[in-house]
PDB file of C-alpha atoms and ligand atoms in Angstrom:
ATOM      1  CA  MET A 376      17.235 -52.518  70.961  1.00 56.00           C
ATOM      2  CA  ILE A 377      15.165 -53.211  74.220  1.00 71.00           C
ATOM      3  CA  GLN A 378      16.041 -56.395  76.050  1.00 83.00           C
ATOM      4  CA  ALA A 379      12.797 -58.146  77.173  1.00 87.00           C
ATOM      5  CA  THR A 380      12.142 -61.650  76.994  1.00 91.00           C
ATOM      6  CA  LEU A 381       9.075 -63.551  75.643  1.00 92.00           C
ATOM      7  CA  HIS A 382       7.746 -64.537  79.173  1.00 94.00           C
ATOM      8  CA  GLN A 383       8.141 -60.914  80.328  1.00 95.00           C
ATOM      9  CA  LEU A 384       6.073 -59.876  77.692  1.00 96.00           C
ATOM     10  CA  LYS A 385       3.225 -62.488  78.688  1.00 95.00           C
ATOM     11  CA  VAL A 386       3.395 -61.624  82.104  1.00 96.00           C
ATOM     12  CA  PHE A 387       2.930 -57.714  80.963  1.00 97.00           C
ATOM     13  CA  GLU A 388      -0.111 -58.738  78.720  1.00 96.00           C
ATOM     14  CA  ALA A 389      -2.092 -60.622  81.052  1.00 95.00           C
ATOM     15  CA  THR A 390      -1.482 -57.970  84.026  1.00 96.00           C
ATOM     16  CA  ALA A 391      -2.576 -55.054  81.200  1.00 95.00           C
ATOM     17  CA  ARG A 392      -5.768 -57.339  80.338  1.00 92.00           C
ATOM     18  CA  HIS A 393      -6.442 -58.207  83.576  1.00 91.00           C
ATOM     19  CA  GLY A 394      -5.415 -54.949  85.421  1.00 92.00           C
ATOM     20  CA  SER A 395      -4.262 -56.648  88.250  1.00 92.00           C
ATOM     21  CA  PHE A 396      -0.970 -58.559  89.352  1.00 93.00           C
ATOM     22  CA  THR A 397      -2.772 -60.740  91.431  1.00 93.00           C
ATOM     23  CA  ARG A 398      -4.877 -62.204  88.610  1.00 94.00           C
ATOM     24  CA  ALA A 399      -2.300 -62.137  86.446  1.00 95.00           C
ATOM     25  CA  ALA A 400       0.030 -64.385  88.482  1.00 95.00           C
ATOM     26  CA  GLU A 401      -3.484 -66.848  88.765  1.00 95.00           C
ATOM     27  CA  GLU A 402      -3.755 -66.861  85.230  1.00 94.00           C
ATOM     28  CA  LEU A 403      -0.072 -67.992  84.806  1.00 95.00           C
ATOM     29  CA  PHE A 404       0.134 -70.188  87.785  1.00 94.00           C
ATOM     30  CA  ILE A 405       3.122 -68.087  89.208  1.00 95.00           C
ATOM     31  CA  THR A 406       3.745 -66.335  92.089  1.00 95.00           C
ATOM     32  CA  GLN A 407       2.568 -62.426  92.632  1.00 94.00           C
ATOM     33  CA  PRO A 408       5.910 -61.059  93.578  1.00 96.00           C
ATOM     34  CA  THR A 409       7.571 -62.735  90.155  1.00 96.00           C
ATOM     35  CA  VAL A 410       4.558 -60.878  88.084  1.00 96.00           C
ATOM     36  CA  SER A 411       6.079 -57.649  90.053  1.00 95.00           C
ATOM     37  CA  SER A 412       9.421 -58.378  89.508  1.00 95.00           C
ATOM     38  CA  GLN A 413       9.064 -59.235  85.740  1.00 96.00           C
ATOM     39  CA  ILE A 414       7.371 -56.214  85.234  1.00 96.00           C
ATOM     40  CA  LYS A 415      10.034 -54.466  86.937  1.00 95.00           C
ATOM     41  CA  GLN A 416      12.501 -55.742  84.882  1.00 94.00           C
ATOM     42  CA  LEU A 417      10.423 -54.780  81.737  1.00 95.00           C
ATOM     43  CA  THR A 418       9.683 -51.474  83.063  1.00 95.00           C
ATOM     44  CA  LYS A 419      13.623 -50.797  83.315  1.00 93.00           C
ATOM     45  CA  ALA A 420      14.509 -51.937  79.888  1.00 92.00           C
ATOM     46  CA  ILE A 421      12.005 -49.891  78.593  1.00 93.00           C
ATOM     47  CA  GLY A 422      12.744 -46.866  80.368  1.00 92.00           C
ATOM     48  CA  LEU A 423       9.304 -45.586  80.954  1.00 93.00           C
ATOM     49  CA  PRO A 424       6.504 -46.621  83.511  1.00 94.00           C
ATOM     50  CA  LEU A 425       3.853 -49.058  81.954  1.00 96.00           C
ATOM     51  CA  PHE A 426       1.150 -48.809  84.735  1.00 94.00           C
ATOM     52  CA  GLU A 427      -0.160 -46.171  87.022  1.00 93.00           C
ATOM     53  CA  GLN A 428      -1.816 -47.656  90.029  1.00 87.00           C
ATOM     54  CA  MET A 429      -5.038 -46.068  91.043  1.00 84.00           C
ATOM     55  CA  GLY A 430      -6.096 -47.538  94.219  1.00 82.00           C
ATOM     56  CA  LYS A 431      -6.437 -51.605  93.370  1.00 79.00           C
ATOM     57  CA  ARG A 432      -6.587 -51.116  90.026  1.00 83.00           C
ATOM     58  CA  LEU A 433      -3.981 -50.655  87.380  1.00 89.00           C
ATOM     59  CA  TYR A 434      -4.216 -48.488  84.227  1.00 92.00           C
ATOM     60  CA  LEU A 435      -1.918 -48.380  81.267  1.00 95.00           C
ATOM     61  CA  THR A 436       0.362 -45.634  80.629  1.00 96.00           C
ATOM     62  CA  GLU A 437       0.639 -44.200  76.845  1.00 95.00           C
ATOM     63  CA  ALA A 438       3.765 -46.369  76.733  1.00 95.00           C
ATOM     64  CA  GLY A 439       2.090 -49.461  78.335  1.00 96.00           C
ATOM     65  CA  LYS A 440      -1.059 -49.165  75.642  1.00 95.00           C
ATOM     66  CA  ALA A 441       1.611 -49.044  73.058  1.00 95.00           C
ATOM     67  CA  LEU A 442       3.485 -52.062  74.251  1.00 95.00           C
ATOM     68  CA  LEU A 443       0.023 -54.012  74.824  1.00 95.00           C
ATOM     69  CA  GLN A 444      -0.698 -53.404  70.949  1.00 92.00           C
ATOM     70  CA  THR A 445       2.763 -54.682  70.192  1.00 94.00           C
ATOM     71  CA  CYS A 446       2.263 -57.837  72.382  1.00 94.00           C
ATOM     72  CA  GLN A 447      -0.853 -58.849  70.669  1.00 91.00           C
ATOM     73  CA  ASP A 448       0.585 -58.527  67.387  1.00 90.00           C
ATOM     74  CA  ILE A 449       3.634 -60.692  68.307  1.00 92.00           C
ATOM     75  CA  PHE A 450       1.310 -63.234  70.184  1.00 91.00           C
ATOM     76  CA  GLU A 451      -0.891 -63.434  66.879  1.00 89.00           C
ATOM     77  CA  ARG A 452       1.785 -63.746  64.767  1.00 89.00           C
ATOM     78  CA  LEU A 453       3.441 -66.524  66.843  1.00 91.00           C
ATOM     79  CA  ASP A 454      -0.041 -68.306  66.973  1.00 88.00           C
ATOM     80  CA  ASN A 455      -0.362 -68.191  63.279  1.00 87.00           C
ATOM     81  CA  PHE A 456       3.068 -69.510  63.015  1.00 90.00           C
ATOM     82  CA  GLU A 457       2.018 -72.551  64.908  1.00 87.00           C
ATOM     83  CA  MET A 458      -1.150 -72.816  62.902  1.00 85.00           C
ATOM     84  CA  LYS A 459       1.034 -73.062  59.965  1.00 85.00           C
ATOM     85  CA  VAL A 460       3.591 -75.379  61.322  1.00 87.00           C
ATOM     86  CA  ALA A 461       0.787 -77.729  62.099  1.00 83.00           C
ATOM     87  CA  ASP A 462      -0.673 -77.691  58.684  1.00 82.00           C
ATOM     88  CA  LEU A 463       2.645 -78.021  57.312  1.00 80.00           C
ATOM     89  CA  LYS A 464       2.958 -81.352  59.333  1.00 78.00           C
ATOM     90  CA  GLY A 465      -0.768 -82.195  58.051  1.00 74.00           C
ATOM     91  CA  THR A 466      -2.765 -81.324  60.756  1.00 75.00           C
ATOM     92  CA  LYS A 467      -5.187 -78.446  61.545  1.00 81.00           C
ATOM     93  CA  GLN A 468      -4.301 -77.003  65.365  1.00 82.00           C
ATOM     94  CA  GLY A 469      -4.941 -73.794  67.418  1.00 87.00           C
ATOM     95  CA  GLN A 470      -7.632 -71.698  67.690  1.00 89.00           C
ATOM     96  CA  LEU A 471     -10.543 -70.276  66.038  1.00 93.00           C
ATOM     97  CA  ARG A 472     -12.038 -67.152  67.707  1.00 94.00           C
ATOM     98  CA  LEU A 473     -15.605 -65.938  66.110  1.00 96.00           C
ATOM     99  CA  GLY A 474     -17.662 -62.995  67.123  1.00 96.00           C
ATOM    100  CA  VAL A 475     -21.527 -63.580  66.035  1.00 95.00           C
ATOM    101  CA  ILE A 476     -24.644 -61.505  66.073  1.00 92.00           C
ATOM    102  CA  THR A 477     -27.299 -63.071  67.987  1.00 89.00           C
ATOM    103  CA  THR A 478     -29.251 -64.278  65.375  1.00 87.00           C
ATOM    104  CA  ALA A 479     -26.539 -66.037  63.921  1.00 88.00           C
ATOM    105  CA  LYS A 480     -26.292 -68.366  66.717  1.00 87.00           C
ATOM    106  CA  TYR A 481     -29.346 -70.394  64.997  1.00 88.00           C
ATOM    107  CA  PHE A 482     -27.119 -71.904  62.532  1.00 88.00           C
ATOM    108  CA  ILE A 483     -23.526 -70.837  63.550  1.00 93.00           C
ATOM    109  CA  PRO A 484     -23.086 -73.610  66.330  1.00 92.00           C
ATOM    110  CA  ARG A 485     -24.013 -76.221  63.966  1.00 91.00           C
ATOM    111  CA  ILE A 486     -21.656 -75.489  60.866  1.00 94.00           C
ATOM    112  CA  LEU A 487     -19.074 -75.453  63.675  1.00 94.00           C
ATOM    113  CA  GLY A 488     -20.360 -78.762  65.097  1.00 94.00           C
ATOM    114  CA  SER A 489     -19.208 -80.283  61.771  1.00 93.00           C
ATOM    115  CA  PHE A 490     -16.412 -78.504  61.079  1.00 94.00           C
ATOM    116  CA  CYS A 491     -14.748 -79.709  64.262  1.00 93.00           C
ATOM    117  CA  GLN A 492     -15.864 -83.343  63.817  1.00 92.00           C
ATOM    118  CA  LYS A 493     -13.696 -82.628  60.566  1.00 90.00           C
ATOM    119  CA  TYR A 494     -10.924 -80.898  62.478  1.00 90.00           C
ATOM    120  CA  PRO A 495     -10.525 -82.083  65.572  1.00 88.00           C
ATOM    121  CA  GLY A 496      -7.385 -80.405  66.872  1.00 88.00           C
ATOM    122  CA  ILE A 497      -9.345 -77.239  66.781  1.00 91.00           C
ATOM    123  CA  ASP A 498     -10.604 -75.393  69.794  1.00 91.00           C
ATOM    124  CA  VAL A 499     -13.085 -72.760  69.067  1.00 94.00           C
ATOM    125  CA  SER A 500     -14.217 -69.651  71.385  1.00 93.00           C
ATOM    126  CA  LEU A 501     -17.444 -68.410  70.215  1.00 94.00           C
ATOM    127  CA  ASN A 502     -18.911 -64.927  71.427  1.00 94.00           C
ATOM    128  CA  VAL A 503     -22.522 -64.502  70.619  1.00 93.00           C
ATOM    129  CA  THR A 504     -23.637 -60.771  71.383  1.00 92.00           C
ATOM    130  CA  ASN A 505     -25.541 -57.747  69.470  1.00 91.00           C
ATOM    131  CA  HIS A 506     -24.418 -55.564  66.825  1.00 91.00           C
ATOM    132  CA  GLN A 507     -23.114 -52.898  68.727  1.00 92.00           C
ATOM    133  CA  GLN A 508     -20.941 -54.982  70.981  1.00 93.00           C
ATOM    134  CA  ILE A 509     -19.927 -56.772  67.436  1.00 95.00           C
ATOM    135  CA  GLU A 510     -18.462 -53.408  66.355  1.00 94.00           C
ATOM    136  CA  ARG A 511     -16.601 -53.032  69.488  1.00 93.00           C
ATOM    137  CA  ARG A 512     -14.851 -56.575  69.559  1.00 94.00           C
ATOM    138  CA  MET A 513     -13.713 -55.309  65.731  1.00 94.00           C
ATOM    139  CA  MET A 514     -12.534 -52.139  67.147  1.00 91.00           C
ATOM    140  CA  GLU A 515     -10.303 -53.967  69.747  1.00 88.00           C
ATOM    141  CA  ASN A 516      -9.171 -57.109  67.152  1.00 89.00           C
ATOM    142  CA  GLN A 517     -10.824 -59.616  69.406  1.00 90.00           C
ATOM    143  CA  ASP A 518     -11.480 -62.213  66.837  1.00 94.00           C
ATOM    144  CA  ASP A 519     -10.489 -63.908  63.403  1.00 94.00           C
ATOM    145  CA  LEU A 520     -13.877 -63.297  61.801  1.00 97.00           C
ATOM    146  CA  TYR A 521     -16.938 -61.855  62.579  1.00 97.00           C
ATOM    147  CA  ILE A 522     -20.648 -62.762  61.305  1.00 96.00           C
ATOM    148  CA  LEU A 523     -23.196 -59.927  61.188  1.00 94.00           C
ATOM    149  CA  SER A 524     -25.796 -58.389  59.102  1.00 91.00           C
ATOM    150  CA  HIS A 525     -24.611 -54.507  58.814  1.00 90.00           C
ATOM    151  CA  PRO A 526     -20.935 -54.268  58.332  1.00 93.00           C
ATOM    152  CA  PRO A 527     -19.929 -50.818  59.549  1.00 93.00           C
ATOM    153  CA  ASP A 528     -19.383 -48.240  56.784  1.00 90.00           C
ATOM    154  CA  ASP A 529     -16.282 -46.628  58.519  1.00 91.00           C
ATOM    155  CA  MET A 530     -14.402 -49.422  59.311  1.00 93.00           C
ATOM    156  CA  ASP A 531     -11.533 -51.230  56.507  1.00 93.00           C
ATOM    157  CA  LEU A 532     -13.181 -54.690  56.304  1.00 95.00           C
ATOM    158  CA  ALA A 533     -13.182 -57.521  53.845  1.00 95.00           C
ATOM    159  CA  THR A 534     -16.568 -58.946  53.854  1.00 96.00           C
ATOM    160  CA  GLN A 535     -18.665 -61.555  51.966  1.00 95.00           C
ATOM    161  CA  ALA A 536     -22.288 -62.115  51.955  1.00 95.00           C
ATOM    162  CA  PHE A 537     -23.376 -65.625  52.486  1.00 94.00           C
ATOM    163  CA  LEU A 538     -27.051 -66.010  53.251  1.00 93.00           C
ATOM    164  CA  ASP A 539     -30.310 -64.151  53.254  1.00 93.00           C
ATOM    165  CA  ASN A 540     -31.506 -62.712  56.770  1.00 93.00           C
ATOM    166  CA  PRO A 541     -34.792 -61.787  56.330  1.00 95.00           C
ATOM    167  CA  LEU A 542     -36.423 -60.295  59.389  1.00 96.00           C
ATOM    168  CA  VAL A 543     -40.491 -60.906  59.960  1.00 96.00           C
ATOM    169  CA  VAL A 544     -43.478 -59.724  62.043  1.00 96.00           C
ATOM    170  CA  ILE A 545     -44.001 -62.524  64.457  1.00 96.00           C
ATOM    171  CA  ALA A 546     -47.248 -62.411  66.697  1.00 96.00           C
ATOM    172  CA  SER A 547     -49.108 -65.119  68.809  1.00 95.00           C
ATOM    173  CA  LYS A 548     -51.274 -67.566  66.500  1.00 93.00           C
ATOM    174  CA  ASN A 549     -54.242 -65.907  68.384  1.00 94.00           C
ATOM    175  CA  HIS A 550     -53.504 -62.702  67.174  1.00 95.00           C
ATOM    176  CA  PRO A 551     -56.386 -61.033  65.562  1.00 95.00           C
ATOM    177  CA  LEU A 552     -54.252 -60.184  62.265  1.00 95.00           C
ATOM    178  CA  ALA A 553     -53.127 -63.854  62.114  1.00 93.00           C
ATOM    179  CA  GLY A 554     -53.514 -65.504  58.855  1.00 90.00           C
ATOM    180  CA  LYS A 555     -54.805 -62.422  57.074  1.00 92.00           C
ATOM    181  CA  GLN A 556     -52.912 -61.193  53.897  1.00 91.00           C
ATOM    182  CA  LYS A 557     -51.358 -58.585  53.002  1.00 92.00           C
ATOM    183  CA  ILE A 558     -51.663 -56.622  56.093  1.00 95.00           C
ATOM    184  CA  PRO A 559     -51.404 -52.803  55.456  1.00 96.00           C
ATOM    185  CA  ILE A 560     -48.010 -51.789  57.586  1.00 96.00           C
ATOM    186  CA  THR A 561     -50.137 -48.769  59.009  1.00 95.00           C
ATOM    187  CA  SER A 562     -52.309 -51.571  60.980  1.00 95.00           C
ATOM    188  CA  LEU A 563     -49.626 -51.716  63.048  1.00 95.00           C
ATOM    189  CA  ASP A 564     -49.749 -48.523  64.394  1.00 94.00           C
ATOM    190  CA  GLY A 565     -50.461 -48.458  68.359  1.00 93.00           C
ATOM    191  CA  GLU A 566     -49.779 -52.550  68.401  1.00 95.00           C
ATOM    192  CA  PRO A 567     -48.117 -53.482  71.605  1.00 96.00           C
ATOM    193  CA  PHE A 568     -44.543 -54.373  70.659  1.00 97.00           C
ATOM    194  CA  ILE A 569     -41.912 -56.120  72.303  1.00 97.00           C
ATOM    195  CA  MET A 570     -38.546 -54.395  71.333  1.00 96.00           C
ATOM    196  CA  ARG A 571     -34.663 -55.658  71.187  1.00 95.00           C
ATOM    197  CA  GLU A 572     -32.336 -53.821  73.436  1.00 93.00           C
ATOM    198  CA  TYR A 573     -30.768 -50.432  72.541  1.00 92.00           C
ATOM    199  CA  GLY A 574     -27.540 -51.760  70.303  1.00 89.00           C
ATOM    200  CA  SER A 575     -29.173 -54.149  68.550  1.00 92.00           C
ATOM    201  CA  GLY A 576     -29.015 -54.055  64.871  1.00 91.00           C
ATOM    202  CA  THR A 577     -32.396 -55.886  64.479  1.00 94.00           C
ATOM    203  CA  ARG A 578     -33.942 -53.079  66.451  1.00 95.00           C
ATOM    204  CA  GLN A 579     -32.332 -50.637  64.266  1.00 94.00           C
ATOM    205  CA  ALA A 580     -33.569 -52.147  61.138  1.00 95.00           C
ATOM    206  CA  VAL A 581     -37.213 -52.203  62.512  1.00 96.00           C
ATOM    207  CA  GLN A 582     -37.101 -48.430  63.897  1.00 96.00           C
ATOM    208  CA  ASN A 583     -35.738 -47.356  60.016  1.00 96.00           C
ATOM    209  CA  LEU A 584     -38.561 -49.339  58.216  1.00 97.00           C
ATOM    210  CA  PHE A 585     -41.153 -48.024  60.900  1.00 96.00           C
ATOM    211  CA  ALA A 586     -40.008 -44.258  60.659  1.00 96.00           C
ATOM    212  CA  LYS A 587     -40.176 -44.473  56.780  1.00 96.00           C
ATOM    213  CA  TYR A 588     -43.683 -45.578  56.661  1.00 96.00           C
ATOM    214  CA  LYS A 589     -44.775 -43.175  59.967  1.00 95.00           C
ATOM    215  CA  VAL A 590     -45.849 -46.369  62.001  1.00 95.00           C
ATOM    216  CA  SER A 591     -45.645 -46.024  65.943  1.00 93.00           C
ATOM    217  CA  VAL A 592     -45.660 -49.136  67.937  1.00 93.00           C
ATOM    218  CA  ARG A 593     -46.448 -49.262  71.513  1.00 94.00           C
ATOM    219  CA  VAL A 594     -43.300 -50.289  72.803  1.00 95.00           C
ATOM    220  CA  ARG A 595     -44.404 -52.577  75.866  1.00 93.00           C
ATOM    221  CA  LEU A 596     -41.431 -54.401  76.739  1.00 93.00           C
ATOM    222  CA  GLU A 597     -37.722 -54.211  76.016  1.00 95.00           C
ATOM    223  CA  LEU A 598     -35.725 -57.530  75.738  1.00 95.00           C
ATOM    224  CA  GLY A 599     -32.369 -58.479  74.951  1.00 91.00           C
ATOM    225  CA  SER A 600     -33.040 -61.858  74.103  1.00 92.00           C
ATOM    226  CA  ASN A 601     -34.474 -62.976  70.715  1.00 93.00           C
ATOM    227  CA  GLU A 602     -35.680 -66.116  72.558  1.00 93.00           C
ATOM    228  CA  ALA A 603     -37.256 -64.483  75.648  1.00 95.00           C
ATOM    229  CA  ILE A 604     -39.149 -62.127  72.933  1.00 96.00           C
ATOM    230  CA  LYS A 605     -40.458 -65.547  71.367  1.00 96.00           C
ATOM    231  CA  GLN A 606     -41.746 -66.349  74.563  1.00 95.00           C
ATOM    232  CA  ALA A 607     -43.065 -63.255  75.358  1.00 96.00           C
ATOM    233  CA  ILE A 608     -44.988 -63.019  72.446  1.00 96.00           C
ATOM    234  CA  ALA A 609     -46.510 -66.630  72.875  1.00 95.00           C
ATOM    235  CA  GLY A 610     -47.467 -65.060  76.195  1.00 95.00           C
ATOM    236  CA  GLU A 611     -49.518 -62.660  74.100  1.00 95.00           C
ATOM    237  CA  LEU A 612     -47.819 -59.617  75.505  1.00 95.00           C
ATOM    238  CA  GLY A 613     -47.260 -58.176  71.838  1.00 96.00           C
ATOM    239  CA  ILE A 614     -45.672 -58.725  68.459  1.00 97.00           C
ATOM    240  CA  SER A 615     -42.347 -58.265  67.285  1.00 97.00           C
ATOM    241  CA  VAL A 616     -39.914 -58.316  64.386  1.00 97.00           C
ATOM    242  CA  LEU A 617     -37.091 -60.762  64.346  1.00 96.00           C
ATOM    243  CA  SER A 618     -35.130 -62.946  62.238  1.00 94.00           C
ATOM    244  CA  GLN A 619     -36.828 -65.291  60.491  1.00 94.00           C
ATOM    245  CA  HIS A 620     -33.710 -67.793  61.381  1.00 92.00           C
ATOM    246  CA  THR A 621     -35.003 -67.258  65.110  1.00 92.00           C
ATOM    247  CA  LEU A 622     -38.038 -69.664  63.900  1.00 91.00           C
ATOM    248  CA  ILE A 623     -35.390 -72.732  63.158  1.00 84.00           C
ATOM    249  CA  SER A 624     -36.687 -75.135  65.835  1.00 80.00           C
ATOM    250  CA  GLU A 625     -40.384 -74.018  65.721  1.00 83.00           C
ATOM    251  CA  GLY A 626     -42.769 -77.061  64.484  1.00 77.00           C
ATOM    252  CA  LYS A 627     -46.183 -77.222  63.095  1.00 77.00           C
ATOM    253  CA  GLU A 628     -47.383 -77.049  67.137  1.00 83.00           C
ATOM    254  CA  SER A 629     -45.775 -73.702  67.877  1.00 87.00           C
ATOM    255  CA  ASP A 630     -47.793 -70.857  69.406  1.00 92.00           C
ATOM    256  CA  LEU A 631     -46.208 -68.394  67.102  1.00 94.00           C
ATOM    257  CA  THR A 632     -47.031 -67.166  63.632  1.00 93.00           C
ATOM    258  CA  VAL A 633     -45.573 -65.092  60.745  1.00 94.00           C
ATOM    259  CA  LEU A 634     -47.964 -62.300  59.761  1.00 95.00           C
ATOM    260  CA  ASP A 635     -47.884 -61.047  56.436  1.00 94.00           C
ATOM    261  CA  VAL A 636     -47.454 -57.541  56.479  1.00 95.00           C
ATOM    262  CA  GLU A 637     -46.566 -55.206  53.724  1.00 94.00           C
ATOM    263  CA  HIS A 638     -42.891 -53.966  53.222  1.00 95.00           C
ATOM    264  CA  PHE A 639     -41.975 -57.583  55.107  1.00 95.00           C
ATOM    265  CA  PRO A 640     -39.414 -59.095  54.946  1.00 94.00           C
ATOM    266  CA  ILE A 641     -36.816 -56.842  55.828  1.00 95.00           C
ATOM    267  CA  LYS A 642     -34.191 -58.063  53.614  1.00 94.00           C
ATOM    268  CA  ARG A 643     -31.174 -58.517  55.547  1.00 93.00           C
ATOM    269  CA  ARG A 644     -28.145 -60.505  54.635  1.00 94.00           C
ATOM    270  CA  TRP A 645     -25.499 -62.064  56.793  1.00 94.00           C
ATOM    271  CA  TYR A 646     -21.738 -61.179  55.853  1.00 96.00           C
ATOM    272  CA  VAL A 647     -18.542 -62.744  57.008  1.00 97.00           C
ATOM    273  CA  ALA A 648     -16.182 -60.021  57.925  1.00 97.00           C
ATOM    274  CA  TYR A 649     -12.192 -59.867  58.929  1.00 96.00           C
ATOM    275  CA  LEU A 650     -10.476 -56.613  59.477  1.00 94.00           C
ATOM    276  CA  GLY A 651      -8.974 -55.192  56.568  1.00 92.00           C
ATOM    277  CA  GLY A 652      -5.081 -56.139  56.253  1.00 83.00           C
ATOM    278  CA  LYS A 653      -5.429 -58.879  58.427  1.00 86.00           C
ATOM    279  CA  GLN A 654      -3.551 -62.078  57.621  1.00 85.00           C
ATOM    280  CA  LEU A 655      -6.147 -64.803  58.384  1.00 90.00           C
ATOM    281  CA  SER A 656      -4.704 -67.907  59.975  1.00 90.00           C
ATOM    282  CA  VAL A 657      -4.786 -71.163  58.547  1.00 90.00           C
ATOM    283  CA  ILE A 658      -7.737 -72.338  60.651  1.00 91.00           C
ATOM    284  CA  ALA A 659      -9.625 -69.096  59.990  1.00 93.00           C
ATOM    285  CA  GLN A 660      -9.423 -69.775  56.558  1.00 93.00           C
ATOM    286  CA  ALA A 661     -10.192 -73.192  56.280  1.00 93.00           C
ATOM    287  CA  PHE A 662     -13.529 -72.031  58.367  1.00 95.00           C
ATOM    288  CA  LEU A 663     -14.437 -69.236  56.093  1.00 96.00           C
ATOM    289  CA  ASN A 664     -14.423 -71.699  53.184  1.00 95.00           C
ATOM    290  CA  TYR A 665     -16.126 -74.270  55.242  1.00 95.00           C
ATOM    291  CA  LEU A 666     -18.975 -71.394  55.836  1.00 96.00           C
ATOM    292  CA  LEU A 667     -19.365 -70.653  52.522  1.00 95.00           C
ATOM    293  CA  GLU A 668     -19.585 -73.988  51.359  1.00 94.00           C
ATOM    294  CA  GLN A 669     -22.124 -75.251  53.630  1.00 93.00           C
ATOM    295  CA  SER A 670     -24.315 -72.050  54.436  1.00 91.00           C
ATOM    296  CA  PRO A 671     -26.626 -72.711  51.641  1.00 91.00           C
ATOM    297  CA  ASN A 672     -28.203 -75.798  53.734  1.00 89.00           C
ATOM    298  CA  TYR A 673     -28.885 -73.184  56.321  1.00 88.00           C
ATOM    299  CA  SER A 674     -31.577 -71.052  54.143  1.00 88.00           C
ATOM    300  CA  VAL A 675     -35.096 -69.955  55.191  1.00 86.00           C
ATOM    301  CA  PRO A 676     -38.004 -70.871  53.128  1.00 81.00           C
ATOM    302  CA  PRO A 677     -39.716 -67.936  51.329  1.00 78.00           C
ATOM    303  CA  LEU A 678     -42.719 -66.464  53.316  1.00 71.00           C
ATOM    304  CA  HIS A 679     -45.387 -67.731  51.205  1.00 60.00           C
ATOM    305  CA  LEU A 680     -44.195 -71.314  51.493  1.00 58.00           C
ATOM    306  CA  LEU A 681     -44.156 -71.122  54.851  1.00 61.00           C
ATOM    307  CA  SER A 682     -47.713 -72.628  55.465  1.00 54.00           C
ATOM    308  CA  THR A 683     -46.249 -75.430  53.378  1.00 47.00           C
ATOM    309  CA  VAL A 684     -42.891 -76.458  55.030  1.00 47.00           C
ATOM    310  CA  GLU A 685     -43.102 -78.957  58.370  1.00 48.00           C
ATOM    311  CA  ASN A 686     -41.018 -76.387  60.205  1.00 52.00           C
ATOM    312  CA  PHE A 687     -40.344 -72.910  59.942  1.00 58.00           C
ATOM    313  CA  SER A 688     -36.945 -73.443  57.995  1.00 49.00           C
ATOM    314  CA  SER A 689     -35.870 -75.621  55.608  1.00 44.00           C
ATOM    315  CA  SER A 690     -32.535 -76.250  57.158  1.00 42.00           C
ATOM    316  CA  ASN A 691     -31.340 -79.942  58.245  1.00 39.00           C
TER     317      ASN A 691
HETATM  318  P1  PGA Q 806     -28.787 -58.093  66.520  1.00 85.78           P
HETATM  319  O1  PGA Q 806     -28.497 -58.593  65.344  1.00 85.78           O
HETATM  320  O2  PGA Q 806     -28.503 -58.735  67.914  1.00 85.78           O
HETATM  321  O3  PGA Q 806     -28.054 -56.571  67.184  1.00 85.78           O
HETATM  322  O4  PGA Q 806     -30.131 -57.580  66.360  1.00 85.78           O
HETATM  323  C1  PGA Q 806     -28.790 -58.796  64.523  1.00 85.78           C
HETATM  324  C2  PGA Q 806     -28.815 -58.206  63.023  1.00 85.78           C
HETATM  325  O5  PGA Q 806     -28.011 -57.010  62.866  1.00 85.78           O
HETATM  326  O6  PGA Q 806     -29.464 -58.599  62.232  1.00 85.78           O
END
């Protein structure tokens, strides 16, 4: 049995995460020599080097990588235990880590707001990023729950669909096709287009549909933010395809409109997912239940009703 203390494992985990003794020392409020000596003792107890130093940076050895994985498992279990104890004492306390794709940020913070009011002892870390980065976070087991539109097929995940996420063609109100009905998709051929960045799920869905109908738009600009794309559309730089949820706060005075183009909306759904075999913490489970209960309030109206609603969204 390896003789390692919990403190040594914490010091090791922080050093491995930062790739630096100095930064680990700063995070843990201890001195740099203390970090080095704790790592030295741990290395001796294990009998194999844990780090290799190249220049200023530390790299994990095979043994170091295996130990990091073990530490993360241990700390996750301890966190879950603490949350369980708090729950048994009648309070919900601890951390909720969420990884969320960009378009879900239009409603997740609001659901989180009321969730945190209900359970004030919960700290939330919300990471908003694109599809590719969410997949990376999943592979590294960085979050409790993920919200995304296209769960990867090659991963062992528990998933549940909870809300429609229609992708629509958005143009400036002054665009010549604005207000026209049943626009053939081929009319978009050659249109100046603003595309999401590489790695975006929206981009992938749009490219698949255009390839299917042999539509070739003229990509004028690539942007990594839905909000920046909306501004570029309003500035008449081109049209784009985005989630209808990105229009959630546009009122009647908006400069944007949704074009009624054949084969749109692209029907996508949001899923909440977690890694298969993962034991959800009390808090993650409570949030999952809350999300499934609250999300119907955040659905968007069907396209044919858009002109009759005050806002583009029917949400509260
Ligand atoms: P994105 O996510 O930010 O990667 O485009 C949206 C989606 O996958 O629907």
